Backbone as a ProteinNet text record, in pm:
[ID]
protein_1_A
[PRIMARY]
TTSLTDADRAGLAQMSLDQLGIMCDTDKSSTGHGYTSVYERHTLEHRDTATTIIEFGVAAGGSTLMWSKWFYNAYIHGFDVNLHRPLGERITHYQLDCTSEIITNLTQQIQPDIIIDDAAHTMLSHQQTFDLTFPYLNEGGLYIFEDLQTCYDPLFGGSPTHAGEPLVDHSAAEHQSPR
[TERTIARY]
5.3	24.3	125.7	89.9	182.5	249.8	370.1	440.3	418.2	450.3	433.9	536.9	494.1	588.3	666.3	775.6	853.6	768.2	681.4	594.2	494	437.1	344.8	414.8	532.9	610.6	643.7	682.5	715.6	592	477.1	353.6	316	328	297.5	394.7	520.4	622.9	593.8	517.4	484	365.5	294.6	174.1	207.2	140	153.7	73.8	103.5	27	-119	-144.6	-282.6	-356.6	-291.2	-355.1	-388.6	-296.2	-322.2	-435.7	-437	-542.7	-679.8	-689.1	-816.2	-856	-759.9	-786.1	-832.9	-778.2	-810.1	-924.3	-982	-1098.4	-1073.7	-965.2	-938.2	-964.5	-1011.5	-1038.8	-911.2	-796.1	-669.4	-638.8	-704.1	-676.1	-735.5	-708.2	-758.9	-910.9	-975.2	-1121.5	-1179.9	-1093.7	-1135.9	-1062.3	-977.6	-904.1	-784.7	-733.4	-620.3	-485.5	-467.7	-341.9	-234.3	-270.6	-173.2	-52.4	-69.3	47	147	97.6	185.6	251.3	171.9	226.7	333.8	307.9	404.9	537.7	531.5	653.2	735.6	668.4	738.9	773.7	708.1	733.8	811.1	830.2	892.2	1027.6	1111.2	1243.8	1238	1124.8	1107.2	1034	992.9	905.1	964.3	1091.9	1154.4	1210	1230	1299.9	1211.1	1095.6	1006.7	956.2	960.9	913.8	792.4	768.1	652.4	592.2	461.5	387.4	273.2	250.6	132.7	46.6	-83.3	-177.9	-287.6	-308.6	-417.3	-533.2	-651.6	-770.7	-780.4	-820.5	-820.1	-956.4	-1060.2	-1195.2	-1228.1	-1265	-1303.8	-1184.8	-1064.2	-945.6	-884.4	-941.8	-886.8	-744.9	-716.3	-581.7	-477.2	-512.4	-414	-386.5	-487.5	-465.6	-374.6	-399.8	-314.7	-169.9	-149	-12.4	54.6	-19.9	41.4	87.6	23.1	64.2	177.2	176.9	280.8	412.2	404.1	521.1	515.3	555.6	532.4	621.4	713.1	792.8	750.1	644.8	607.8	483.7	480.4	360.7	289.7	158.3	78.8	-6.1	2.2	-74.1	-170.1	-300	-401.8	-477.4	-499.6	-572	-694.2	-806.2	-929	-1019.4	-1106.3	-1201.6	-1307.2	-1325.1	-1416.4	-1333	-1362.6	-1285.4	-1335.8	-1241.9	-1272.9	-1183.5	-1235.6	-1159	-1049.6	-924.2	-817.6	-850.1	-816.5	-852.1	-742.1	-628.9	-519.6	-417.3	-316.7	-207.4	-116.9	-46.6	48.1	-19.4	-150	-226.1	-288.6	-271.8	-337.8	-413	-538.3	-617.3	-641.7	-634.8	-658.4	-773.1	-864.8	-971.7	-923	-880.9	-819.3	-815.5	-842.5	-830.6	-682.5	-645.2	-503.9	-444	-526.5	-473.1	-464.9	-493.8	-485.7	-339.7	-311.9	-175.4	-125	-215.2	-177	-99	-126.2	-57.4	93.9	138.8	282.7	347.1	289.6	346.5	342.5	231.1	220.4	319.8	333.3	427	570.2	602.4	736.5	763.2	663.5	678.3	688.6	607.9	603	727.8	781.8	898.7	877.4	786	749.4	855.6	855.5	936.7	858.5	725.9	638.4	514.5	474.9	351.2	266	140.1	45.3	-69.9	-91.7	-201.6	-315.8	-416.1	-536.4	-658.9	-643.5	-749.2	-848.2	-844	-949.8	-949.3	-840	-832.3	-844.3	-802.1	-801.5	-658.1	-629.9	-496.4	-459.8	-552.2	-524.5	-491.5	-570.7	-544.5	-408.2	-374.8	-243.3	-132.2	-146	-43.6	-28.6	-141.6	-137.5	-78.7	-124	-74.3	74.2	114.9	256.4	341.3	299.2	374.5	386.6	280	278.9	359.9	378.8	437	570.5	593.2	714.3	844.3	855.8	982.2	1018.1	921.8	945.6	951.7	948.8	965.6	1111.8	1135.6	1272.8	1350	1478.4	1567.6	1551.8	1538.5	1519.3	1375.7	1284.5	1145	1067.7	942.5	852.8	736.4	698	576.5	490.4	372.4	286.2	153.2	117	-14.6	-101.1	-217.8	-309.8	-422	-476.4	-590.3	-559.8	-440.4	-406.4	-493.1	-560.9	-648	-757.2	-792.5	-895.2	-847.4	-716.9	-664.2	-703	-750.1	-798.9	-949.4	-1015.5	-1160.8	-1210.4	-1286.5	-1339.2	-1424	-1486.4	-1565.2	-1478.5	-1347.6	-1254.3	-1164.5	-1203.2	-1122.1	-1007.5	-1009.7	-902.7	-934	-839.3	-853	-789.7	-857.9	-799.6	-672.2	-651.7	-534.2	-419.7	-447.2	-342.2	-325.4	-368.2	-360.3	-216	-190.6	-58.6	42	25.1	126.8	154.2	51.4	83.6	160.5	121.6	189.1	332.1	351.9	486	573.6	524.6	602.8	632.6	530.9	546.5	644.6	629.3	716.2	860.6	881.6	1017	1082.5	1005.2	1060.3	1087	999.2	1008.8	1092.4	1101.6	1164	1267.8	1382.5	1486.1	1560.7	1570.2	1648.6	1569.8	1631.1	1561.2	1541.9	1434	1407.1	1418.2
2221.1	2154.2	2231.4	2261.2	2330.4	2230.3	2262.6	2172.4	2218.4	2130.8	2162	2265	2353.2	2447.3	2375.3	2434.4	2376.8	2364.9	2463.8	2460.9	2345.9	2325.8	2213.6	2081.1	2067.9	1944.3	1920.2	2024.3	2011.7	1970.6	2027.3	1990.4	1845.5	1800.3	1661.2	1565.8	1606.4	1521.1	1494.6	1582.7	1565.9	1472.5	1439.4	1357	1209.5	1125.1	981.1	943.1	825.7	778.9	758.6	716.3	698.9	832.7	936.7	1069.4	1112.1	1088.2	1121.5	1035.7	907.1	817.7	860.2	903	953.3	1081.6	1172.6	1298.7	1276.9	1174.3	1147.9	1048.5	1003.7	916.5	785.6	717.4	586.6	476.2	362.7	250.2	184.4	229.4	177.1	229.6	337.8	401.4	319.8	366.2	299.1	306.9	392.9	397.1	290.3	220.6	112.3	-15.9	-60.2	-186.7	-175.8	-55.4	-36.7	-77.7	-67.8	-108.4	-0.3	122.7	231.7	215.4	156.8	139.1	41.1	-61.1	-157	-89.6	-19.1	52.8	152.8	226	325.7	259.4	149.5	78.5	35	-9.9	-63.1	41.4	156.4	257.1	378.7	391.5	511.9	542.6	441.5	467	511.8	493.6	534.8	669	725.1	842	959.8	987.7	1102.4	1069	940.3	903.1	847	793.1	734.9	844.6	816.9	915.1	867.1	736.4	682.8	566.7	572.7	471.4	424.5	293.6	238.1	173.3	201.7	130.4	72.6	-57.5	-125.7	-138.1	-92	-96	30	140.6	268.6	310	232.7	264.5	410.8	490.3	629.5	724.6	676.4	760.2	813.1	782.6	832	784.1	660.6	608	673.9	703.1	770.1	911.5	976.8	1108.2	1094.7	993.2	969.2	945.5	860.9	833.2	960	1047.5	1171.2	1262.6	1253.2	1334	1265.3	1133.5	1057.7	1061.3	1031	1036	1168.6	1276	1409.7	1445.1	1357.3	1378	1285.6	1208.4	1103.5	1136.7	1078.3	1075.4	944	950.7	835.3	795.2	668	613.8	510	539.9	450.2	381.5	251.4	171.6	110.7	114.3	53.3	22.3	-75.7	-107.3	1.5	80.5	195.1	322.9	412.2	535.7	637.9	692.5	796.4	915.9	1032.3	1154.9	1161.4	1185	1200.3	1313.9	1295.4	1390.6	1490.8	1482.3	1573.2	1582	1663.9	1682.6	1560.9	1543.1	1432.7	1297.2	1294.4	1169.4	1151.7	1031.9	995.1	865.9	860.9	738.3	682.7	550.7	479.8	382	375	275.4	151.7	52.2	-65	-178	-297.6	-416.4	-444.2	-474.3	-493.5	-618.5	-706.8	-826.3	-810.2	-691.2	-663.6	-657.3	-708.9	-706	-562.6	-467	-326	-279.3	-340.7	-304.7	-317.9	-419.1	-439.5	-316.7	-267.4	-150.4	-26.6	-4.5	113.2	105.8	-12.4	-27.1	-6.3	-55.5	-35.8	113.1	186.9	331.1	406.5	369.1	439.1	412	291.8	250.1	279.7	206.9	238.2	200.8	277.6	246.3	157.7	171	92.4	52.5	-74.4	-124.9	-180.2	-137.8	-184.2	-251.2	-378.2	-452.2	-464.3	-380.4	-380.2	-394.6	-474.5	-482	-593.9	-701	-801.8	-893.2	-896.7	-977.5	-1127.4	-1174.6	-1318.4	-1363.2	-1488.5	-1541.4	-1531.9	-1567	-1563.4	-1420.8	-1324.5	-1184.7	-1139.8	-1175.8	-1141.2	-1198.6	-1324.3	-1388.8	-1319.6	-1292.3	-1230.8	-1089.9	-1009.9	-873.2	-872	-958.8	-968.6	-1003.1	-1102.3	-1143.2	-1029.9	-951	-842.8	-721.1	-702.6	-576.4	-587.5	-695.4	-705.2	-684.6	-736.2	-716	-568.5	-479.2	-336.3	-252.6	-318.5	-248.8	-208	-83.3	-34.5	-113	-125.4	-192.1	-127.1	-208.9	-157.5	-120.4	-144.5	-106.9	-204.5	-169.3	-251.4	-299.3	-424.4	-479.1	-524.9	-468	-493.3	-552.5	-666.6	-725.6	-690.6	-634.9	-602.9	-707.5	-730.3	-820.8	-964.9	-1013.2	-1152.2	-1252.6	-1208.7	-1301	-1356.7	-1287	-1338.5	-1463.1	-1487	-1607.5	-1733.3	-1717.4	-1829.4	-1850.7	-1756.2	-1754.9	-1812.7	-1921.9	-1980.1	-1883	-1784	-1685.2	-1601.6	-1595.5	-1521.2	-1615.5	-1742.8	-1840.2	-1895.6	-1870.9	-1916.8	-2050.7	-2096	-2223.6	-2214.4	-2264	-2259	-2341.7	-2439.5	-2526.1	-2491.2	-2418	-2390.5	-2241.4	-2157.7	-2013.8	-1969.5	-1899.2	-1840.1	-1930.2	-2061.4	-2151.1	-2129.2	-2122.8	-2104	-1974.8	-1866.6	-1739.2	-1745	-1798.4	-1806.4	-1895.6	-2014.8	-2106.5	-2045.1	-1987.2	-1926	-1809.5	-1724.8	-1608.5	-1650	-1749.2	-1794.8	-1852.5	-1924.2	-1987.6	-1887.4	-1791.1	-1699	-1575.2	-1532.4	-1404.2	-1421	-1469.6	-1498	-1373.4	-1270.9	-1153.5	-1068.1	-1032	-947.8	-807.4	-744.8	-606.8	-528.1
-843.8	-716.6	-633.8	-512.6	-423.7	-332.4	-289.7	-200.3	-56.8	35.1	175.9	220.9	306.5	366.3	475.4	519.1	628.6	754.5	777.3	895.4	885.2	764.2	744.4	770.3	714.1	728.9	876.7	946.6	1089.3	1169.3	1135.5	1204.7	1180.3	1055.5	1023.7	1091.2	1100.2	1161.9	1309.3	1372.5	1514.4	1536.3	1428.9	1440.7	1421.1	1496.6	1475.1	1350.7	1297.3	1182.3	1221	1343.1	1386.8	1391.1	1438.1	1438.1	1295.6	1203.3	1063	1007.2	1043.6	996.7	1044.4	1169	1222.6	1150.7	1134	1066	921.7	854.7	713.8	696.6	807.6	806.8	731	767.7	708.2	810.1	761.9	851.3	903.1	858.2	909	1050.3	1090	1220	1335.2	1456.2	1576.1	1587.6	1510.6	1510.7	1419.3	1344.9	1255.2	1289.5	1196.9	1214.2	1308.5	1326	1416.7	1360.2	1229.3	1166.5	1170.8	1199.9	1187.2	1278	1395	1482.8	1421	1355.2	1287.1	1166.7	1088.2	973.4	1016.6	1122.7	1168.1	1203.2	1274.3	1314.9	1192.4	1086.8	970.6	865.3	868.2	764.2	813.3	942.7	997.9	934.3	913.9	857.2	711.2	645.4	505.9	493.4	605.9	602.8	525.3	544.3	478.1	340.7	312.4	189	79.3	113.6	11.9	-80.6	-210.5	-308.2	-387.1	-388	-459.7	-381.8	-362.4	-289.3	-379.1	-382.7	-449.8	-342.4	-348.3	-263.2	-351.2	-338.5	-407.5	-310.6	-353.9	-269.7	-185.2	-245.6	-173.6	-119.3	-148.6	-101.8	-132.7	-33.7	-57.7	-64.4	-41.1	-56.6	71.1	185.7	311.9	336.9	298.9	324	233.8	107.7	22.4	73.2	127.1	187.7	310	392.7	509.1	465.9	363.6	317.2	265.6	200.1	147.8	260.9	374.7	490	568.8	573	643.5	563.7	435.3	346	270.7	336.6	282.5	164.5	124.1	3.4	-109.9	-89.9	-184.8	-266.1	-384.5	-466.6	-437.6	-420.9	-384.2	-505.1	-542.2	-654.9	-599.8	-606.5	-554	-665.7	-649.1	-748	-682.2	-753.5	-702.1	-820.8	-805.2	-912	-924.7	-820.5	-824.2	-822.1	-912.1	-920.2	-819.2	-742.4	-644.7	-672.1	-647.4	-665.5	-558.9	-602.3	-501.9	-406.5	-280.5	-176.7	-145.3	-210.5	-178.2	-288.7	-262.4	-358.1	-358.3	-465.4	-483.9	-481	-511	-511.8	-649.7	-704.9	-830	-806.3	-849.3	-838.4	-978.4	-988.3	-1112.9	-1090.2	-1187.3	-1179.6	-1253.7	-1176.1	-1235.9	-1134.1	-1179.2	-1094.7	-1072	-949.4	-916.3	-978.5	-1034.2	-1099.1	-1250.7	-1300.3	-1443.3	-1487.6	-1604.7	-1659.7	-1676.6	-1691.6	-1706.3	-1583.6	-1468.7	-1344.2	-1359.6	-1433.5	-1452.3	-1515.4	-1624	-1692.2	-1604.6	-1535.9	-1449.2	-1333.2	-1273.2	-1162	-1209	-1326.6	-1382.1	-1405.2	-1451.9	-1473.8	-1341.3	-1244.1	-1115.4	-1032.1	-1037.7	-959	-809.4	-746.9	-608.1	-505.2	-397.6	-280.6	-184.3	-186.8	-98.8	-178.7	-163.8	-222.7	-109.1	-104.4	-3.1	-75.5	-46.6	-108.6	-8.3	-26.3	57.1	-33.1	-139.2	-239.5	-211.5	-287.5	-286.4	-164.6	-88.4	33.7	9.5	-106.6	-132.4	-157.9	-128.2	-150.5	-298.6	-386.9	-529.6	-575.2	-528.3	-563.9	-512.4	-388.4	-333.3	-420.3	-460	-541.7	-676.4	-741.7	-874.2	-868.9	-773.5	-762.2	-729	-638.7	-602	-723.9	-801.2	-920.2	-1021.8	-1035.1	-1133.5	-1090.4	-960.1	-913.1	-840.8	-768.3	-686.8	-764.6	-886.7	-958.8	-981.2	-967.3	-993.7	-866.9	-751.9	-624.2	-611.2	-576.7	-563	-458	-480	-384.7	-247.2	-143.9	-8.6	23.1	-72.1	-52.7	33.4	61.2	142.3	57.8	76.6	16.8	133.2	146.8	262.3	215.7	274.4	252	371.5	344.8	453.4	456.4	573.7	592.1	554.3	586.6	555.5	630.9	736.2	809.3	719.4	612.6	521.8	447.5	444.2	380	456.8	579.4	659.4	641	578.8	572.3	439.5	444.1	319.7	237.4	302.4	227.5	133.1	160.3	75.8	-4.2	-12.9	-85.6	-3.7	127.6	215.1	277.5	357.1	425	563.1	665.2	799.6	813.7	725.9	738.8	644.9	537.8	439.7	409.3	498.1	473.5	457.7	351.8	331.3	265.5	272.8	219.9	71.7	-15	-156.9	-182.9	-116.2	-138.1	-87.3	31.9	88.8	3.1	-32.6	-114.6	-250.7	-311.2	-442.8	-436.9	-337.4	-324.2	-302.3	-219.1	-191.4	-315.7	-393.8	-513.7	-625.2	-642.2	-754.7	-729.8	-605.3	-575.1	-465.3	-502.9	-404.7	-357.9	-441.8	-401.9	-304.7	-191.2	-93.1	-146	-107.7	-147.9	-21.7
[MASK]
+++++++++++++++++++++++++++++++++++++++++++++++++++++++++++++++++++++++++++++++++++++++++++++++++++++++++++++++++++++++++++++++++++++++++++++++++++++++++++++++++++++++++++++++++++

């Protein structure tokens, strides 16, 4: 594995996360869901310091490639029920359900600075993955849930009247220390 040159790093530093998302063909970019502007706002202060990122639900791998270019000092660990070949350096993909107990051991070993849950899009899955991984998120790290709107959708096990309540209540009760 080769590391980025100073020129490569400088070039990437000039690009927005949306530009990287478009270049890496991820649905997070403005050509898809349009989440990159939100991600950029919340991850910018971690861009130079994050060393390990976990993403659950990597689909074809475009987002893990985008993260490797955005967090140019980080190793990216992608988990999905379908195994895909990593598209770049510093990326490892695992074929594993994000609610598997094995996730706890891997997360403890990886010691992530950022965890992104873009997997099953159900409230139950969010709760289970959070419980298995949050205790091993590094101090000062970020835990990001993507597609929370599905928690309102009965097709994803959600409810228009109680979306988010179990996760918020559960999270508040179980995890009092701020990360």
